[in-house]
mmCIF file of C-alpha atoms in Angstrom:
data_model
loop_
_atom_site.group_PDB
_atom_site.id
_atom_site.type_symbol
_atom_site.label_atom_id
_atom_site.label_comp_id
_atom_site.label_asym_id
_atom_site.label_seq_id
_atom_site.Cartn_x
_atom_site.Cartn_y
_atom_site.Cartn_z
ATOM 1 C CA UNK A 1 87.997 72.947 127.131
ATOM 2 C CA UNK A 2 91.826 72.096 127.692
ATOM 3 C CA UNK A 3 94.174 72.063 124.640
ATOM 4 C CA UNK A 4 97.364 70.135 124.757
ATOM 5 C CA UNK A 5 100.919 71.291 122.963
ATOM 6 C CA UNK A 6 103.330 68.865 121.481
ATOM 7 C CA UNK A 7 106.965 70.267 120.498
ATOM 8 C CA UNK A 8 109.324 67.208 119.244
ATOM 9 C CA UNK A 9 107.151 64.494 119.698
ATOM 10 C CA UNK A 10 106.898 65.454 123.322
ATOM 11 C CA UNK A 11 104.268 66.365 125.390
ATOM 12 C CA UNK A 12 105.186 70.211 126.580
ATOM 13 C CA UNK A 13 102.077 71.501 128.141
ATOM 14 C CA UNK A 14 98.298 71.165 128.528
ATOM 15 C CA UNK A 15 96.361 74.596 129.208
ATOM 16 C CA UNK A 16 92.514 75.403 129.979
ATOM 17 C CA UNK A 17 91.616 76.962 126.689
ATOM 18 C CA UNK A 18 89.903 80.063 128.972
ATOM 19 C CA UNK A 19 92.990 80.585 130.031
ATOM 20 C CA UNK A 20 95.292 80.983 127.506
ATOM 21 C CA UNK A 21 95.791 82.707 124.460
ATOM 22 C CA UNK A 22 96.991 82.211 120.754
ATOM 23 C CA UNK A 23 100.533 83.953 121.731
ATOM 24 C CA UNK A 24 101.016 81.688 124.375
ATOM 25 C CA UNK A 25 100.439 78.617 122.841
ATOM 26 C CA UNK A 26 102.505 79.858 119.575
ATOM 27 C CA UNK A 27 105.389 80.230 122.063
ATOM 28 C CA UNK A 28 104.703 76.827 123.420
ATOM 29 C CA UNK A 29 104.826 75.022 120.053
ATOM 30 C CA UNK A 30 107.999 76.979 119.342
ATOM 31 C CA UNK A 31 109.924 77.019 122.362
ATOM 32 C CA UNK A 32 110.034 80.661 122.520
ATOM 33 C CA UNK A 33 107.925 83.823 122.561
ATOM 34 C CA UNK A 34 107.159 85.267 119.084
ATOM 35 C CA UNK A 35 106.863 88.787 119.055
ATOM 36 C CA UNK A 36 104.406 90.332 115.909
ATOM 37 C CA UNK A 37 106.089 91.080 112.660
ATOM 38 C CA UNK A 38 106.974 94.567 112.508
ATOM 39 C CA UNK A 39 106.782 96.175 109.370
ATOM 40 C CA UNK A 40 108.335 99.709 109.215
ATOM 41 C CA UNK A 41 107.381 102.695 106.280
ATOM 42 C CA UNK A 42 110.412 102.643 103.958
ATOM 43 C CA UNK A 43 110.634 104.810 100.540
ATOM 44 C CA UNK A 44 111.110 102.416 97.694
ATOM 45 C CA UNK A 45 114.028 102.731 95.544
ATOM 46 C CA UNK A 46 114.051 102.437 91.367
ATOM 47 C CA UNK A 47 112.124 100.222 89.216
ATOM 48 C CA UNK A 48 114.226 96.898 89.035
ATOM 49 C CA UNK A 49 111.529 94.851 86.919
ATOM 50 C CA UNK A 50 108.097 95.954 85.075
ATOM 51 C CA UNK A 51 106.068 93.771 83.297
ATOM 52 C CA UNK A 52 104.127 96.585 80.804
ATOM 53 C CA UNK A 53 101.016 95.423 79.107
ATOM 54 C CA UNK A 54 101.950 91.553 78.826
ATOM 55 C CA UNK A 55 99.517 89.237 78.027
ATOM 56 C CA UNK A 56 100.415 85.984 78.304
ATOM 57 C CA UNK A 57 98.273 82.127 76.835
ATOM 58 C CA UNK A 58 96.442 79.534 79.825
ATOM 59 C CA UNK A 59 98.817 77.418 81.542
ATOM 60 C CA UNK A 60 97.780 74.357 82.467
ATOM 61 C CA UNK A 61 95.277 75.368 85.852
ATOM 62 C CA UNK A 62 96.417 79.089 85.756
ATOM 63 C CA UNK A 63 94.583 81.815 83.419
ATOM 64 C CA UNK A 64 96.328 83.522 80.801
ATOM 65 C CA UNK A 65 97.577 87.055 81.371
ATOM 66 C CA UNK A 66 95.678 90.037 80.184
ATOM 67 C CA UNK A 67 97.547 92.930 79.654
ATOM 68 C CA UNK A 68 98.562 93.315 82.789
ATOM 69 C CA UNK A 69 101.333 95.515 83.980
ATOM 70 C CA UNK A 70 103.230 95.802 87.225
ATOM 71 C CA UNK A 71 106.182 96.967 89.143
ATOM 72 C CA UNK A 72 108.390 95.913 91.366
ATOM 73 C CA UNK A 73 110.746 98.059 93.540
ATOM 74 C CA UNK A 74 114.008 98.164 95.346
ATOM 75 C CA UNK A 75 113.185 97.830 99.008
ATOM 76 C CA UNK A 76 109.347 97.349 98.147
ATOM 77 C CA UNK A 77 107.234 94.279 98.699
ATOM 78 C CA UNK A 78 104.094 94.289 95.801
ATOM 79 C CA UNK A 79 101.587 91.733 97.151
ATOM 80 C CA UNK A 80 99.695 90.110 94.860
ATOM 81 C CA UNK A 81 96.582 88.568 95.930
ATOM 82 C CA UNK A 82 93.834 86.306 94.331
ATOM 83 C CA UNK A 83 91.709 82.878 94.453
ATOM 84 C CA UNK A 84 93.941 80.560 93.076
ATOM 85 C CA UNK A 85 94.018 79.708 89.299
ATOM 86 C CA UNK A 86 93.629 83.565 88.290
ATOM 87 C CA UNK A 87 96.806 84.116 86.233
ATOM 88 C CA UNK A 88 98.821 84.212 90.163
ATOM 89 C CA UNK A 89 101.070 81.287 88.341
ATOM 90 C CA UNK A 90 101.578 82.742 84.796
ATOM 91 C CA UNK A 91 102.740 85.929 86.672
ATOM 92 C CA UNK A 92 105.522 84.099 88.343
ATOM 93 C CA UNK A 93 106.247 81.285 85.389
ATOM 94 C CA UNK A 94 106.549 84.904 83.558
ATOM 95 C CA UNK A 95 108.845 86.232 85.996
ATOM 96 C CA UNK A 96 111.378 83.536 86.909
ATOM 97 C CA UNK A 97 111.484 82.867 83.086
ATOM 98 C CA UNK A 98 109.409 80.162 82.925
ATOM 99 C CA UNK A 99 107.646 81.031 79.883
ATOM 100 C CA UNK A 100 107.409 84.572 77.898
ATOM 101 C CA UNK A 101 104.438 86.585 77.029
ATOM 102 C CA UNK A 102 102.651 86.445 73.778
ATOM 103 C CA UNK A 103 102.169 90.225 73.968
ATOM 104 C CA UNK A 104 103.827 92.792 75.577
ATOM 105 C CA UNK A 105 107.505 93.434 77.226
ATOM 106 C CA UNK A 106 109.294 92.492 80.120
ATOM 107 C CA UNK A 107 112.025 95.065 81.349
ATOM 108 C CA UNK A 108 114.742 95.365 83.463
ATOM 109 C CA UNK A 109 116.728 97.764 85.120
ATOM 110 C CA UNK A 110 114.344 100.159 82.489
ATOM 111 C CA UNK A 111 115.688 98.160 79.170
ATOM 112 C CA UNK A 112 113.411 95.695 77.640
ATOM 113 C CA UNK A 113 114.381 92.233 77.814
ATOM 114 C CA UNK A 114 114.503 90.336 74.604
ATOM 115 C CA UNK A 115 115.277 87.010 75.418
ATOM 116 C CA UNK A 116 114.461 85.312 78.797
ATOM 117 C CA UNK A 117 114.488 82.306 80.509
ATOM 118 C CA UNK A 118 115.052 80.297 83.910
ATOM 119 C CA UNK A 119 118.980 80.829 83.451
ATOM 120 C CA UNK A 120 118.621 84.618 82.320
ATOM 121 C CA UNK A 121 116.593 85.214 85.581
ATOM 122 C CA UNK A 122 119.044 83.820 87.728
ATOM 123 C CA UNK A 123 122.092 85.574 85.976
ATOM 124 C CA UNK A 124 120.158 88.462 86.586
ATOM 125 C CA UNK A 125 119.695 88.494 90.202
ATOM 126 C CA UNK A 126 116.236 87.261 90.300
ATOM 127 C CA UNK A 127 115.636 84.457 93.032
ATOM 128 C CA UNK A 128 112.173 82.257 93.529
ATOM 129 C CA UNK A 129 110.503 80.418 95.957
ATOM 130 C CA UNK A 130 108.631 78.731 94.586
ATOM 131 C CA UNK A 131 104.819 78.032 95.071
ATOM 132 C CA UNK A 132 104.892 73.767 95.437
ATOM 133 C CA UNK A 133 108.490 73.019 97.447
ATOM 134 C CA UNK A 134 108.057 69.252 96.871
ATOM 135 C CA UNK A 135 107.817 69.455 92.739
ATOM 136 C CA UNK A 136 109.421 72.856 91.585
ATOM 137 C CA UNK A 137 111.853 73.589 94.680
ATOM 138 C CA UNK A 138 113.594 70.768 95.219
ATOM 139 C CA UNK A 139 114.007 66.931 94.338
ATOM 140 C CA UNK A 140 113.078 64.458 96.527
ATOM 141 C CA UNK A 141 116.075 62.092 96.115
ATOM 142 C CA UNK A 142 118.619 64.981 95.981
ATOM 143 C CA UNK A 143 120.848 65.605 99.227
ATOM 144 C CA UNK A 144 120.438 69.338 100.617
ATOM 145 C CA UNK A 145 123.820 69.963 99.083
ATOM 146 C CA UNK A 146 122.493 68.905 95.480
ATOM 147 C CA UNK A 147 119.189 71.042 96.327
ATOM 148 C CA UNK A 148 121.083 73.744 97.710
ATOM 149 C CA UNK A 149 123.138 74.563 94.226
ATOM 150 C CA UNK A 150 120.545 72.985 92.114
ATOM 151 C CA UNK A 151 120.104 76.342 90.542
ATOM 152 C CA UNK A 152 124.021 77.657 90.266
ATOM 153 C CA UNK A 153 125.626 74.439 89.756
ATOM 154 C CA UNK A 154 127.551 75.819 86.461
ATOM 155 C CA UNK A 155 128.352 79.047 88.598
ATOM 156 C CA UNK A 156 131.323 79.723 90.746
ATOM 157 C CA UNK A 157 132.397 78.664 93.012
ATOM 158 C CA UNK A 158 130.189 75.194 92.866
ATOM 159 C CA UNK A 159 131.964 75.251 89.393
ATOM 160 C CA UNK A 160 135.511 74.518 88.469
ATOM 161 C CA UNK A 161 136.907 73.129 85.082
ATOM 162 C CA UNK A 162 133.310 71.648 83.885
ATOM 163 C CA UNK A 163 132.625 70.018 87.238
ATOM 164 C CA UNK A 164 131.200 70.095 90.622
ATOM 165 C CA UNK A 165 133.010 72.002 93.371
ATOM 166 C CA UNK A 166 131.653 69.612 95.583
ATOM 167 C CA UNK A 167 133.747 70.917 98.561
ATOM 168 C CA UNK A 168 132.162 74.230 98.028
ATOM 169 C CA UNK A 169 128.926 72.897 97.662
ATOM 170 C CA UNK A 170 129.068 70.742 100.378
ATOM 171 C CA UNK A 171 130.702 74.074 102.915
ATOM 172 C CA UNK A 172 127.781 76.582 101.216
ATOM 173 C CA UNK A 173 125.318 73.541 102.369
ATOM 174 C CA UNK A 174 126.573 73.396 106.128
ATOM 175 C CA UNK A 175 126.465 77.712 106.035
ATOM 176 C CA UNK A 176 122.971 77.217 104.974
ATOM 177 C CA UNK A 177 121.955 74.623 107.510
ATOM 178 C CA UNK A 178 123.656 76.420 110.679
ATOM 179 C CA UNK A 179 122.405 80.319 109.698
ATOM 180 C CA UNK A 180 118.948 79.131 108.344
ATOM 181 C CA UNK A 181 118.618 76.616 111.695
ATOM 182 C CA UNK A 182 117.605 73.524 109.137
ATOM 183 C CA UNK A 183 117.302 70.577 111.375
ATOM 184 C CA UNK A 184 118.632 67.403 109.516
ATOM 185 C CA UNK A 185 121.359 64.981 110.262
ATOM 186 C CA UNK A 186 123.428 67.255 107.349
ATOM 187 C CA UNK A 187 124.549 67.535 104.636
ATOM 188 C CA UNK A 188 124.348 64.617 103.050
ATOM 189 C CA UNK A 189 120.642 63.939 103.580
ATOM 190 C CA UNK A 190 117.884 63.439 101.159
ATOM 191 C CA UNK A 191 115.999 66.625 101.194
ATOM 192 C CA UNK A 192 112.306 64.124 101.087
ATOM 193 C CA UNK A 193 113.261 63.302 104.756
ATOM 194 C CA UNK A 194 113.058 67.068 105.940
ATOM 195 C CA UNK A 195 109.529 68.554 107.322
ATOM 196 C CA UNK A 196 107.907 71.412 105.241
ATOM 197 C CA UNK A 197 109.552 74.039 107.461
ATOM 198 C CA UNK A 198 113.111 72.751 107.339
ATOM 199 C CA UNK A 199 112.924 72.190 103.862
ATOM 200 C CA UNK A 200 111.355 75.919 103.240
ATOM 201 C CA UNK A 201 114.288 77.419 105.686
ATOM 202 C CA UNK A 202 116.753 75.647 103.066
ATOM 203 C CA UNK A 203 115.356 77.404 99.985
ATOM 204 C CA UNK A 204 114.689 80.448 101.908
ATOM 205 C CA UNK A 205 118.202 80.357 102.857
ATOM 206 C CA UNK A 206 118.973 78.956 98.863
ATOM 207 C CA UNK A 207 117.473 82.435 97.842
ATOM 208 C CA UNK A 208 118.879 84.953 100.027
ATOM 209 C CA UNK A 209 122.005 83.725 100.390
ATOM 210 C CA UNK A 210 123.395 85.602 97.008
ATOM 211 C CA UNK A 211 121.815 88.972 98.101
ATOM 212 C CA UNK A 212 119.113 88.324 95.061
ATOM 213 C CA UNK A 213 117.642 92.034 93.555
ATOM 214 C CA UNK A 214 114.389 90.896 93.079
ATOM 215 C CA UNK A 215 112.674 87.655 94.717
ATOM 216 C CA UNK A 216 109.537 85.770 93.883
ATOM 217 C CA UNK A 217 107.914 84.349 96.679
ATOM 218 C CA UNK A 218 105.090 82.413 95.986
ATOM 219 C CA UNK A 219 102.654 81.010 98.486
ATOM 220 C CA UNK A 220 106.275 80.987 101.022
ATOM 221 C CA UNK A 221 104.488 80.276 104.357
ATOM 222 C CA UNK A 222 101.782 77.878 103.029
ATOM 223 C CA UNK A 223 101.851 74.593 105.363
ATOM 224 C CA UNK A 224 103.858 75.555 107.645
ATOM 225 C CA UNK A 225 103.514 76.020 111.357
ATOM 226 C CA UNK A 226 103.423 79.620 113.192
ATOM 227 C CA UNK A 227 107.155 79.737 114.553
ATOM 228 C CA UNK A 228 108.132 78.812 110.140
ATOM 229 C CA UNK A 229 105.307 81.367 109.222
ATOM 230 C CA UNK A 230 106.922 83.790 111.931
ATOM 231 C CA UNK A 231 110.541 82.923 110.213
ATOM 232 C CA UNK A 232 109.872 83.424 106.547
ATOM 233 C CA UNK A 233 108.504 86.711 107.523
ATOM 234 C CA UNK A 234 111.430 88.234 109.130
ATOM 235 C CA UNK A 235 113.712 86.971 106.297
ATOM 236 C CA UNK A 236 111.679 88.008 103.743
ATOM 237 C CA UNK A 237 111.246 92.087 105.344
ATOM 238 C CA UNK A 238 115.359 91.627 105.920
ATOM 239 C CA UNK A 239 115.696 91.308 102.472
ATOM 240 C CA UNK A 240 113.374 94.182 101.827
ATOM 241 C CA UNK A 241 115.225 96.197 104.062
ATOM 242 C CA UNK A 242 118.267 95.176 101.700
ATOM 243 C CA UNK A 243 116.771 96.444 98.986
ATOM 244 C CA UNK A 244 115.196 93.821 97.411
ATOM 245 C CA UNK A 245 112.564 93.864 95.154
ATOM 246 C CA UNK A 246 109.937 91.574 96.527
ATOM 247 C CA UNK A 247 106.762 89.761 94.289
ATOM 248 C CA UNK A 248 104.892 87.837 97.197
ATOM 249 C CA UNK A 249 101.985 85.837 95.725
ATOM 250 C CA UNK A 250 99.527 84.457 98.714
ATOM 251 C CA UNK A 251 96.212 83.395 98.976
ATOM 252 C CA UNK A 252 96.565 84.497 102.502
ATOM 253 C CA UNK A 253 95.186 87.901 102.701
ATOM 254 C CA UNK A 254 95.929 88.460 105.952
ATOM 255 C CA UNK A 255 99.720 87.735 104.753
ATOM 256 C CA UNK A 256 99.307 90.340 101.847
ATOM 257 C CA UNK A 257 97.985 92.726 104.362
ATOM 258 C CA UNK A 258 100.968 92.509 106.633
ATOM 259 C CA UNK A 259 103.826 92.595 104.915
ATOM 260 C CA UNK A 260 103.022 94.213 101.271
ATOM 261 C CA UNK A 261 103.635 98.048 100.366
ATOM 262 C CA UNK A 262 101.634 97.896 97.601
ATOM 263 C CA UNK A 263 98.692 95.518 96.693
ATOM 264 C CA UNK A 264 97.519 94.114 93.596
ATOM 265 C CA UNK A 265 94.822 91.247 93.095
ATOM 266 C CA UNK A 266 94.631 88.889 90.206
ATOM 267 C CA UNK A 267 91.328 87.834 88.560
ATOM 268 C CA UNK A 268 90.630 85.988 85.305
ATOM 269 C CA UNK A 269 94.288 86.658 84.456
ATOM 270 C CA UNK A 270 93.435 90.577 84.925
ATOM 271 C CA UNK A 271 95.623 92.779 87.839
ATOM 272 C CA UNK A 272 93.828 95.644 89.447
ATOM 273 C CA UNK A 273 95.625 99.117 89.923
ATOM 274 C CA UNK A 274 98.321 99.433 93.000
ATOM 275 C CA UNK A 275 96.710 99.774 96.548
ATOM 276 C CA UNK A 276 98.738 102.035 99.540
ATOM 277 C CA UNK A 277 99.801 99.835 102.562
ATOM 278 C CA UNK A 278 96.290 101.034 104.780
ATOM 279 C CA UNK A 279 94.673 102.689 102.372
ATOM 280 C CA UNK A 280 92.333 99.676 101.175
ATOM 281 C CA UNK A 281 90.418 96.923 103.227
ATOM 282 C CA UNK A 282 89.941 93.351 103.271
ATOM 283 C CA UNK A 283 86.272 94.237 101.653
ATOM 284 C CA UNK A 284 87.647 96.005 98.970
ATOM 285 C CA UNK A 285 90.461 94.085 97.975
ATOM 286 C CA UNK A 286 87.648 90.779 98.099
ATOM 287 C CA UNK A 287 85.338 93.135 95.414
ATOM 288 C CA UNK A 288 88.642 92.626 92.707
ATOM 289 C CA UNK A 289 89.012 88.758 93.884
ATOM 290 C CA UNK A 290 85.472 88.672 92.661
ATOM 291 C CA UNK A 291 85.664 90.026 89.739
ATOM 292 C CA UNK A 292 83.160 92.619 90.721
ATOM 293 C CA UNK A 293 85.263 95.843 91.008
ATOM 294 C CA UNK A 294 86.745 95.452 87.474
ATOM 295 C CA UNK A 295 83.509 94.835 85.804
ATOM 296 C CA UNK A 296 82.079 98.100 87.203
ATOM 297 C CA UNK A 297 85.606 99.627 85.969
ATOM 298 C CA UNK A 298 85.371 98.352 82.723
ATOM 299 C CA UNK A 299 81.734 99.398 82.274
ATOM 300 C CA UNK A 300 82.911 103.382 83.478
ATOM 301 C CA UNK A 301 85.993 103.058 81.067
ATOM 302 C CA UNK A 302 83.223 102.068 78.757
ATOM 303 C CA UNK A 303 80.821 105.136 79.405
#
């Protein structure tokens, strides 16, 4: 009947549930009014990265890859949905050079890529977040400025002579912290002490801070409250607006729905043919998470 809202540890307000709405207490958690996502029609510019027919083997939890090929697009978001453990994770290992397929190519900028790994992605412009923030985005006993250049530590200018720039790293840190609003003591912290929003604004700002061409963002609201869901949103259509290539991976449909120009879904390490922004519904897109919609292609392919 009543619902109370806590912002800081405080008590902010306590509202008859008949008389308020989901809005109003997102604004109340927040501290200000969050107005809806709005996600404008924008032609997509050339093919930055294509995986075409890569087929990749099972790791660990995720499925194997089976000769699946996709896009992605300057100033396009491709949403890729799925149950988890359907080849969602051997997508992005594949893509932030993680690991390399078994069959298949990988190209870039239209030229196939013959070797690849986590420092050829990052050389060439690609930028993740990544789907478990505690394990593979950052490390616990690191300070933000060690997180923060974790990934271009041998680059300039966090690089000079064969060592650490630390001035650099430490000024790029306090940028992030003030533009990204990362509430911490600074600098200097260990990153374990941040909540899951603050310590998602800090890769988020990690990420877009170099102006990537194509980002990976895997599972990048998961955990966190409306006003960080609200946040990583807006950053991620900025970029997008950029012209950045964008790979979201969710679980969330409703998150795919929103912000993706073109939809896949992932099953049994399969990926289903594009889908239009509004041209395909919730039912449809949960016939491919079942597995449903591809055996009835298969069988027509098969007639």
């Amino acid at each position: 009947q009543k619902v109370a809202i806590l912002r800081y540890g405080k008590l902010v307000a306590t509202k008859e549930t008949k008389e308020t709405s989901p809005n109003e207490l997102a604004a109340l958690m927040v501290g200000n009014p969050i107005n809806p996502t709005a996600v404008t029609k924008r032609e997509s510019g050339p093919v930055l990265m294509e995986l075409l027919n890569v087929s990749t083997d099972t790791q660990h939890q995720s499925k194997g890859l089976q000769n699946v090929s996709l896009r992605l697009c300057s100033g396009e978001i491709v949403g890729l949905a799925g149950v988890s453990g359907n080849g969602q994770t051997s997508i992005a290992d594949l893509v932030a050079g993680l690991i390399t397929p078994s069959q298949g190519k990988l190209h870039l900028d239209g030229k196939p890529i013959n070797r690849w790994s986590p420092r050829q992605s990052v050389l060439s412009g690609i930028a993740r977040i990544p789907e478990d923030r505690h394990h593979a985005g950052t490390i616990a006993d690191f300070s933000l400025t060690e997180n923060s250049i974790i990934e271009r530590y041998r680059d300039q200018p966090f690089a000079r002579h064969g060592w650490v720039n630390w001035q650099a790293a430490v000024g790029f840190t306090q940028e992030l912290i003030k533009q990204y609003d990362v509430r911490c003591p600074g600098p200097d912290t260990r990153i374990r002490f941040l909540s899951g929003g603050n310590m998602q604004k800090l890769i988020l700002g990690r990420v877009l801070q170099n102006d990537p061409r194509v980002i990976l963002a895997h599972q990048p609201s998961r955990g966190l409250d409306i006003g960080a869901v609200h946040y990583v949103h807006k950053e991620l259509l900025e970029a997008r607006q950029k012209g950045a290539a964008i790979l979201l991976i969710s679980e969330d449909l409703d998150e795919i729905l929103k912000l993706s120009d073109i939809i896949h879904v992932s099953s049994e390490g399969r990926v289903s043919p594009p889908f239009q922004r509004g041209k395909v519904t919730p039912t449809e897109l949960g016939g491919w998470m079942s597995g449903a919609a591809f055996a009835k292609q298969e069988s027509m392919h098969a007639s």
